[in-house]
C-alpha atoms as a printed R data frame, in Angstrom:
    type eleno elety resid chain resno       x       y      z
1   ATOM     1    CA   MET     A     1 -11.150  -6.375 34.167
2   ATOM     2    CA   THR     A     2 -13.963  -8.836 33.585
3   ATOM     3    CA   ALA     A     3 -13.877 -11.706 31.155
4   ATOM     4    CA   GLU     A     4 -16.485  -9.851 29.092
5   ATOM     5    CA   ASP     A     5 -14.256  -6.831 28.653
6   ATOM     6    CA   GLY     A     6 -12.384  -7.004 25.362
7   ATOM     7    CA   ARG     A     7 -11.344  -3.365 25.462
8   ATOM     8    CA   ALA     A     8  -8.279  -3.323 27.760
9   ATOM     9    CA   GLY     A     9  -5.064  -2.415 25.978
10  ATOM    10    CA   ALA     A    10  -4.352  -0.263 22.962
11  ATOM    11    CA   THR     A    11  -7.256   0.764 20.729
12  ATOM    12    CA   PRO     A    12  -7.238  -1.318 17.526
13  ATOM    13    CA   GLU     A    13  -5.885   0.189 14.335
14  ATOM    14    CA   LEU     A    14  -7.022  -1.281 11.036
15  ATOM    15    CA   ILE     A    15  -5.235  -1.773  7.733
16  ATOM    16    CA   VAL     A    16  -7.096  -3.425  4.855
17  ATOM    17    CA   HIS     A    17  -5.173  -5.078  2.029
18  ATOM    18    CA   ARG     A    18  -6.472  -6.200 -1.355
19  ATOM    19    CA   ASP     A    19  -6.411  -9.960 -0.863
20  ATOM    20    CA   ALA     A    20  -4.850 -12.745  1.192
21  ATOM    21    CA   GLN     A    21  -1.663 -12.898 -0.865
22  ATOM    22    CA   VAL     A    22  -0.980  -9.171 -0.631
23  ATOM    23    CA   LEU     A    23  -1.870  -9.320  3.059
24  ATOM    24    CA   ALA     A    24   0.724 -12.041  3.748
25  ATOM    25    CA   GLN     A    25   3.376 -10.081  1.866
26  ATOM    26    CA   ALA     A    26   2.533  -6.910  3.785
27  ATOM    27    CA   VAL     A    27   2.673  -8.692  7.138
28  ATOM    28    CA   ALA     A    28   6.056 -10.153  6.202
29  ATOM    29    CA   ALA     A    29   7.490  -6.763  5.265
30  ATOM    30    CA   ARG     A    30   6.079  -5.152  8.398
31  ATOM    31    CA   LEU     A    31   7.468  -7.917 10.608
32  ATOM    32    CA   VAL     A    32  10.980  -7.712  9.161
33  ATOM    33    CA   THR     A    33  11.002  -3.934  9.568
34  ATOM    34    CA   LYS     A    34   9.771  -4.233 13.148
35  ATOM    35    CA   LEU     A    35  12.429  -6.770 14.114
36  ATOM    36    CA   VAL     A    36  15.202  -4.684 12.569
37  ATOM    37    CA   ASP     A    37  14.028  -1.679 14.606
38  ATOM    38    CA   VAL     A    38  13.755  -3.682 17.841
39  ATOM    39    CA   LEU     A    39  17.214  -5.219 17.470
40  ATOM    40    CA   ALA     A    40  18.717  -1.806 16.746
41  ATOM    41    CA   ALA     A    41  17.465  -0.679 20.156
42  ATOM    42    CA   ARG     A    42  17.866  -3.840 22.251
43  ATOM    43    CA   ASP     A    43  20.007  -6.956 22.392
44  ATOM    44    CA   GLU     A    44  17.131  -9.385 21.848
45  ATOM    45    CA   ALA     A    45  13.591  -9.486 20.485
46  ATOM    46    CA   HIS     A    46  10.648 -11.642 21.556
47  ATOM    47    CA   LEU     A    47   8.171 -12.737 18.899
48  ATOM    48    CA   ALA     A    48   5.155 -15.006 19.419
49  ATOM    49    CA   LEU     A    49   4.063 -16.866 16.306
50  ATOM    50    CA   THR     A    50   0.714 -18.243 15.256
51  ATOM    51    CA   GLY     A    51  -0.639 -20.936 12.976
52  ATOM    52    CA   GLY     A    52  -3.454 -20.915 10.443
53  ATOM    53    CA   SER     A    53  -3.380 -20.357  6.714
54  ATOM    54    CA   VAL     A    54  -2.647 -16.626  6.784
55  ATOM    55    CA   GLY     A    55  -0.261 -16.863  9.730
56  ATOM    56    CA   ILE     A    56   1.831 -19.579  8.083
57  ATOM    57    CA   GLY     A    57   1.439 -17.823  4.726
58  ATOM    58    CA   SER     A    58   2.944 -14.706  6.269
59  ATOM    59    CA   LEU     A    59   5.938 -16.719  7.490
60  ATOM    60    CA   ALA     A    60   6.365 -18.178  4.012
61  ATOM    61    CA   ALA     A    61   6.302 -14.629  2.656
62  ATOM    62    CA   VAL     A    62   9.112 -13.688  5.046
63  ATOM    63    CA   ALA     A    63  11.137 -16.569  3.587
64  ATOM    64    CA   GLU     A    64  10.706 -15.037  0.127
65  ATOM    65    CA   LEU     A    65  11.587 -11.524  1.227
66  ATOM    66    CA   PRO     A    66  15.178 -10.472  0.382
67  ATOM    67    CA   ALA     A    67  15.141  -7.993  3.283
68  ATOM    68    CA   ARG     A    68  14.871 -10.833  5.811
69  ATOM    69    CA   VAL     A    69  18.684 -11.006  5.808
70  ATOM    70    CA   ALA     A    70  18.667  -7.612  7.568
71  ATOM    71    CA   VAL     A    71  17.365  -9.331 10.713
72  ATOM    72    CA   ASP     A    72  19.867 -10.945 13.057
73  ATOM    73    CA   TRP     A    73  17.647 -13.948 13.634
74  ATOM    74    CA   ARG     A    74  20.000 -15.436 16.211
75  ATOM    75    CA   ARG     A    75  18.886 -12.659 18.569
76  ATOM    76    CA   VAL     A    76  15.168 -13.311 18.101
77  ATOM    77    CA   HIS     A    77  13.325 -15.441 20.641
78  ATOM    78    CA   LEU     A    78  10.527 -17.352 18.935
79  ATOM    79    CA   TRP     A    79   7.506 -18.421 20.967
80  ATOM    80    CA   TRP     A    80   4.051 -19.807 20.183
81  ATOM    81    CA   SER     A    81   0.805 -18.453 21.596
82  ATOM    82    CA   ASP     A    82  -0.853 -21.837 21.222
83  ATOM    83    CA   GLU     A    83  -0.180 -25.314 19.969
84  ATOM    84    CA   ARG     A    84  -1.977 -28.487 19.069
85  ATOM    85    CA   PHE     A    85  -1.054 -31.030 21.736
86  ATOM    86    CA   LEU     A    86   0.209 -33.715 19.394
87  ATOM    87    CA   PRO     A    87   3.469 -35.635 18.904
88  ATOM    88    CA   GLU     A    88   6.603 -33.762 17.870
89  ATOM    89    CA   ARG     A    89   6.836 -33.278 14.091
90  ATOM    90    CA   ASP     A    90   3.137 -33.904 13.598
91  ATOM    91    CA   PRO     A    91   2.204 -31.937 10.458
92  ATOM    92    CA   GLU     A    92  -0.718 -30.305 12.286
93  ATOM    93    CA   ARG     A    93   1.508 -28.683 14.900
94  ATOM    94    CA   ASN     A    94   2.081 -24.964 14.450
95  ATOM    95    CA   VAL     A    95   5.804 -25.339 15.052
96  ATOM    96    CA   THR     A    96   6.085 -28.009 12.342
97  ATOM    97    CA   GLN     A    97   4.362 -25.758  9.821
98  ATOM    98    CA   ALA     A    98   6.457 -22.760 10.890
99  ATOM    99    CA   ARG     A    99   9.668 -24.720 10.418
100 ATOM   100    CA   GLU     A   100   8.659 -25.760  6.917
101 ATOM   101    CA   ALA     A   101   7.496 -22.263  5.940
102 ATOM   102    CA   LEU     A   102  10.387 -20.253  7.370
103 ATOM   103    CA   LEU     A   103  12.414 -21.402 10.364
104 ATOM   104    CA   ASP     A   104  14.413 -24.098  8.585
105 ATOM   105    CA   LYS     A   105  15.612 -21.397  6.182
106 ATOM   106    CA   LEU     A   106  16.967 -19.106  8.887
107 ATOM   107    CA   ASP     A   107  20.166 -19.044 10.925
108 ATOM   108    CA   LEU     A   108  18.570 -19.428 14.357
109 ATOM   109    CA   ASP     A   109  19.971 -20.064 17.798
110 ATOM   110    CA   PRO     A   110  18.220 -23.297 18.837
111 ATOM   111    CA   ALA     A   111  18.115 -22.053 22.428
112 ATOM   112    CA   PHE     A   112  15.954 -19.160 21.261
113 ATOM   113    CA   VAL     A   113  13.306 -21.378 19.630
114 ATOM   114    CA   HIS     A   114  10.757 -22.089 22.362
115 ATOM   115    CA   ALA     A   115   8.351 -24.687 20.969
116 ATOM   116    CA   MET     A   116   5.435 -25.724 23.137
117 ATOM   117    CA   PRO     A   117   5.678 -29.288 24.523
118 ATOM   118    CA   SER     A   118   4.422 -32.276 22.557
119 ATOM   119    CA   THR     A   119   2.689 -35.457 23.669
120 ATOM   120    CA   ASP     A   120   5.912 -37.410 23.244
121 ATOM   121    CA   GLY     A   121   7.800 -34.934 25.417
122 ATOM   122    CA   PRO     A   122   8.729 -35.288 29.104
123 ATOM   123    CA   ASP     A   123   5.120 -34.788 30.277
124 ATOM   124    CA   GLY     A   124   3.569 -37.322 27.930
125 ATOM   125    CA   ASN     A   125  -0.155 -36.776 27.487
126 ATOM   126    CA   ASP     A   126  -0.459 -34.594 30.596
127 ATOM   127    CA   ALA     A   127  -1.499 -31.287 29.033
128 ATOM   128    CA   LYS     A   128  -1.641 -29.502 32.395
129 ATOM   129    CA   ALA     A   129   1.960 -30.426 33.174
130 ATOM   130    CA   ALA     A   130   2.982 -29.401 29.641
131 ATOM   131    CA   ALA     A   131   1.296 -26.009 30.100
132 ATOM   132    CA   GLU     A   132   3.105 -25.550 33.407
133 ATOM   133    CA   ARG     A   133   6.394 -26.433 31.731
134 ATOM   134    CA   TYR     A   134   5.883 -23.772 29.077
135 ATOM   135    CA   ALA     A   135   4.817 -21.232 31.701
136 ATOM   136    CA   ALA     A   136   8.089 -21.896 33.509
137 ATOM   137    CA   GLU     A   137   9.990 -21.334 30.252
138 ATOM   138    CA   LEU     A   138   8.237 -17.997 29.768
139 ATOM   139    CA   ALA     A   139   9.120 -16.998 33.327
140 ATOM   140    CA   ARG     A   140  12.824 -17.595 32.660
141 ATOM   141    CA   PHE     A   141  12.812 -14.641 30.269
142 ATOM   142    CA   ALA     A   142  10.517 -12.334 32.202
143 ATOM   143    CA   ALA     A   143  11.387  -9.124 33.995
144 ATOM   144    CA   PRO     A   144  11.670  -9.382 37.791
145 ATOM   145    CA   ASP     A   145   8.130  -8.075 38.297
146 ATOM   146    CA   SER     A   146   6.506 -10.438 35.776
147 ATOM   147    CA   ASP     A   147   6.267 -14.108 34.835
148 ATOM   148    CA   VAL     A   148   6.185 -13.615 31.051
149 ATOM   149    CA   PRO     A   149   8.410 -11.740 28.617
150 ATOM   150    CA   GLU     A   150   7.205  -8.421 27.243
151 ATOM   151    CA   PHE     A   151   6.745  -9.593 23.691
152 ATOM   152    CA   ASP     A   152   7.676  -7.126 20.984
153 ATOM   153    CA   VAL     A   153   5.047  -8.640 18.686
154 ATOM   154    CA   GLU     A   154   2.481 -11.375 19.090
155 ATOM   155    CA   LEU     A   155   0.959 -12.569 15.819
156 ATOM   156    CA   PHE     A   156  -2.545 -14.013 15.847
157 ATOM   157    CA   GLY     A   157  -4.737 -15.544 13.239
158 ATOM   158    CA   MET     A   158  -8.486 -15.447 13.747
159 ATOM   159    CA   GLY     A   159 -10.945 -18.229 13.041
160 ATOM   160    CA   PRO     A   160 -14.385 -17.708 11.504
161 ATOM   161    CA   ASP     A   161 -15.816 -18.063 15.025
162 ATOM   162    CA   GLY     A   162 -13.551 -15.254 16.277
163 ATOM   163    CA   HIS     A   163 -11.120 -17.449 18.197
164 ATOM   164    CA   VAL     A   164  -7.485 -16.465 18.669
165 ATOM   165    CA   ALA     A   165  -4.707 -18.720 19.956
166 ATOM   166    CA   SER     A   166  -6.760 -21.650 21.305
167 ATOM   167    CA   LEU     A   167  -9.254 -19.434 23.102
168 ATOM   168    CA   PHE     A   168 -12.687 -20.236 21.670
169 ATOM   169    CA   PRO     A   169 -16.023 -18.437 22.154
170 ATOM   170    CA   GLU     A   170 -17.815 -19.413 25.365
171 ATOM   171    CA   HIS     A   171 -15.101 -22.003 26.081
172 ATOM   172    CA   PRO     A   172 -13.561 -22.175 29.596
173 ATOM   173    CA   GLY     A   173 -10.249 -20.670 28.463
174 ATOM   174    CA   VAL     A   174 -11.762 -17.253 27.748
175 ATOM   175    CA   TYR     A   175 -12.427 -16.839 31.476
176 ATOM   176    CA   GLU     A   176  -8.894 -17.719 32.565
177 ATOM   177    CA   GLU     A   177  -6.347 -15.109 33.664
178 ATOM   178    CA   GLU     A   178  -4.026 -17.426 35.592
179 ATOM   179    CA   PRO     A   179  -1.657 -19.073 34.966
180 ATOM   180    CA   SER     A   180   0.136 -17.695 31.915
181 ATOM   181    CA   VAL     A   181  -0.405 -20.875 29.855
182 ATOM   182    CA   ILE     A   182  -3.363 -23.234 30.101
183 ATOM   183    CA   PRO     A   183  -4.354 -26.642 28.764
184 ATOM   184    CA   VAL     A   184  -7.379 -26.595 26.491
185 ATOM   185    CA   HIS     A   185  -9.577 -29.688 26.403
186 ATOM   186    CA   ASN     A   186 -12.577 -30.519 24.245
187 ATOM   187    CA   SER     A   187 -11.646 -27.875 21.713
188 ATOM   188    CA   PRO     A   188 -14.505 -27.219 19.263
189 ATOM   189    CA   LYS     A   189 -11.910 -27.440 16.510
190 ATOM   190    CA   PRO     A   190  -9.730 -30.581 16.264
191 ATOM   191    CA   PRO     A   191  -7.553 -31.738 17.793
192 ATOM   192    CA   PRO     A   192  -9.382 -31.639 21.137
193 ATOM   193    CA   ASP     A   193  -6.303 -31.057 23.314
194 ATOM   194    CA   ARG     A   194  -4.208 -27.908 22.993
195 ATOM   195    CA   LEU     A   195  -2.025 -25.475 24.916
196 ATOM   196    CA   SER     A   196  -2.699 -21.753 24.888
197 ATOM   197    CA   PHE     A   197  -1.640 -18.396 26.248
198 ATOM   198    CA   THR     A   198  -4.228 -16.792 28.497
199 ATOM   199    CA   PHE     A   199  -5.450 -13.275 27.813
200 ATOM   200    CA   ARG     A   200  -3.120 -11.983 30.514
201 ATOM   201    CA   THR     A   201  -0.132 -13.311 28.592
202 ATOM   202    CA   ILE     A   202  -1.507 -11.920 25.346
203 ATOM   203    CA   ARG     A   203  -1.729  -8.480 26.946
204 ATOM   204    CA   SER     A   204   1.964  -8.648 27.865
205 ATOM   205    CA   ALA     A   205   2.807  -7.842 24.243
206 ATOM   206    CA   ARG     A   206   3.902  -4.383 23.223
207 ATOM   207    CA   GLU     A   207   2.129  -5.030 19.942
208 ATOM   208    CA   ALA     A   208  -0.575  -7.553 19.064
209 ATOM   209    CA   TRP     A   209  -1.269  -8.126 15.371
210 ATOM   210    CA   ILE     A   210  -4.453  -9.895 14.317
211 ATOM   211    CA   VAL     A   211  -4.094 -11.202 10.764
212 ATOM   212    CA   ALA     A   212  -7.171 -12.512  8.959
213 ATOM   213    CA   ALA     A   213  -8.461 -13.003  5.428
214 ATOM   214    CA   GLY     A   214 -11.640 -14.240  3.794
215 ATOM   215    CA   SER     A   215 -15.343 -13.443  3.765
216 ATOM   216    CA   GLU     A   216 -16.019 -16.281  6.219
217 ATOM   217    CA   LYS     A   217 -14.298 -14.178  8.889
218 ATOM   218    CA   ALA     A   218 -16.122 -10.917  8.153
219 ATOM   219    CA   ALA     A   219 -18.826 -11.396 10.793
220 ATOM   220    CA   ALA     A   220 -16.268 -12.156 13.517
221 ATOM   221    CA   ALA     A   221 -14.184  -9.121 12.541
222 ATOM   222    CA   HIS     A   222 -17.298  -6.957 12.720
223 ATOM   223    CA   MET     A   223 -18.114  -8.219 16.214
224 ATOM   224    CA   ALA     A   224 -14.571  -7.871 17.511
225 ATOM   225    CA   LEU     A   225 -14.146  -4.326 16.182
226 ATOM   226    CA   SER     A   226 -17.620  -3.130 17.158
227 ATOM   227    CA   GLY     A   227 -17.320  -3.534 20.913
228 ATOM   228    CA   GLY     A   228 -17.922  -7.257 21.317
229 ATOM   229    CA   GLY     A   229 -16.647  -8.942 24.465
230 ATOM   230    CA   ARG     A   230 -13.952 -11.560 24.503
231 ATOM   231    CA   VAL     A   231 -16.266 -14.329 25.712
232 ATOM   232    CA   GLN     A   232 -18.378 -14.117 22.552
233 ATOM   233    CA   VAL     A   233 -15.519 -13.145 20.207
234 ATOM   234    CA   PRO     A   234 -12.081 -13.814 21.727
235 ATOM   235    CA   ALA     A   235 -10.307 -11.741 19.065
236 ATOM   236    CA   ALA     A   236 -11.703  -8.685 20.848
237 ATOM   237    CA   GLY     A   237  -9.455  -9.503 23.794
238 ATOM   238    CA   ALA     A   238  -6.241  -9.785 21.772
239 ATOM   239    CA   ARG     A   239  -4.714  -6.405 22.506
240 ATOM   240    CA   GLY     A   240  -1.175  -5.154 22.900
241 ATOM   241    CA   ASN     A   241  -0.269  -2.677 25.619
242 ATOM   242    CA   VAL     A   242   1.264  -0.225 23.120
243 ATOM   243    CA   ARG     A   243  -0.390  -1.103 19.822
244 ATOM   244    CA   THR     A   244  -3.148  -3.372 18.526
245 ATOM   245    CA   LEU     A   245  -3.047  -3.793 14.765
246 ATOM   246    CA   TRP     A   246  -5.653  -5.539 12.651
247 ATOM   247    CA   LEU     A   247  -4.244  -6.562  9.277
248 ATOM   248    CA   ILE     A   248  -7.001  -7.995  7.107
249 ATOM   249    CA   ASP     A   249  -8.082  -8.293  3.489
250 ATOM   250    CA   ARG     A   250 -11.051  -6.667  1.770
251 ATOM   251    CA   ALA     A   251 -13.203  -9.764  2.019
252 ATOM   252    CA   CYS     A   252 -12.725  -9.915  5.790
253 ATOM   253    CA   ALA     A   253 -13.433  -6.168  6.041
254 ATOM   254    CA   ALA     A   254 -16.661  -6.329  4.056
255 ATOM   255    CA   ASP     A   255 -19.019  -5.979  7.038
256 ATOM   256    CA   LEU     A   256 -17.063  -3.468  9.093
257 ATOM   257    CA   PRO     A   257 -18.904  -0.335 10.207
258 ATOM   258    CA   PRO     A   258 -17.670   3.150  9.265
259 ATOM   259    CA   GLY     A   259 -15.709   5.204 11.744
260 ATOM   260    CA   LEU     A   260 -13.110   2.611 12.697
261 ATOM   261    CA   ASN     A   261  -9.504   3.693 13.175
262 ATOM   262    CA   ARG     A   262  -8.413   2.839  9.632
263 ATOM   263    CA   LEU     A   263  -4.858   3.430  8.472
264 ATOM   264    CA   ALA     A   264  -3.958   3.743  4.823
265 ATOM   265    CA   SER     A   265  -2.668   0.596  3.151
266 ATOM   266    CA   PRO     A   266   1.002   0.903  2.167
């Protein structure tokens, strides 16, 4: 597979919801249902979380959902596909926002919450060492023939430029396949230093969900779902090996061409 090829993995399926609020509620309901099903079949689940307004909004919607009590959260491993390389508890960190939106309201096993390292962690400001540390943590929970878990779901937001995780258009990270986690420097969106899954790690997911809302993201959605390559529009490369699900609102879907694999909204 070349870095230009955004088409490996499951063909995207598309569900369009009325607006950002309904979208967040729908993602929350879908996520709870998915985790209940996974935990009925296996002892543990692996979920990779994302940041961004819709991603964190979806977590807040889970917190408001009565059905969330049906999930045995102590059996859910929580990971992050990327993180802003900042001090622990910085309000800009994805994990900080996730804790405030949902995690602090759940009965979690602390050993199952795998936050990415911070700048005041054991590696200090060495982003490369921090990425290697997180890669080693992923490998601890991988099958013998892999170095990353097979995630049940990876959630991704998408920026107006089409970035997912901290993989930005034309940026060096979109060309990386090894290792499983990379440092990102000179990010076009602040802060400049980040940690991110590579596309190889993204493709380890059974299901990848891309969640996006707003007219400012319509052009990127059009590119990603019309055959664009992952170098120009990284969201095109976010694919699960069983299912790739785009969950977006009407504003984000405004420029999409006909003939896409659209599913009916619930």
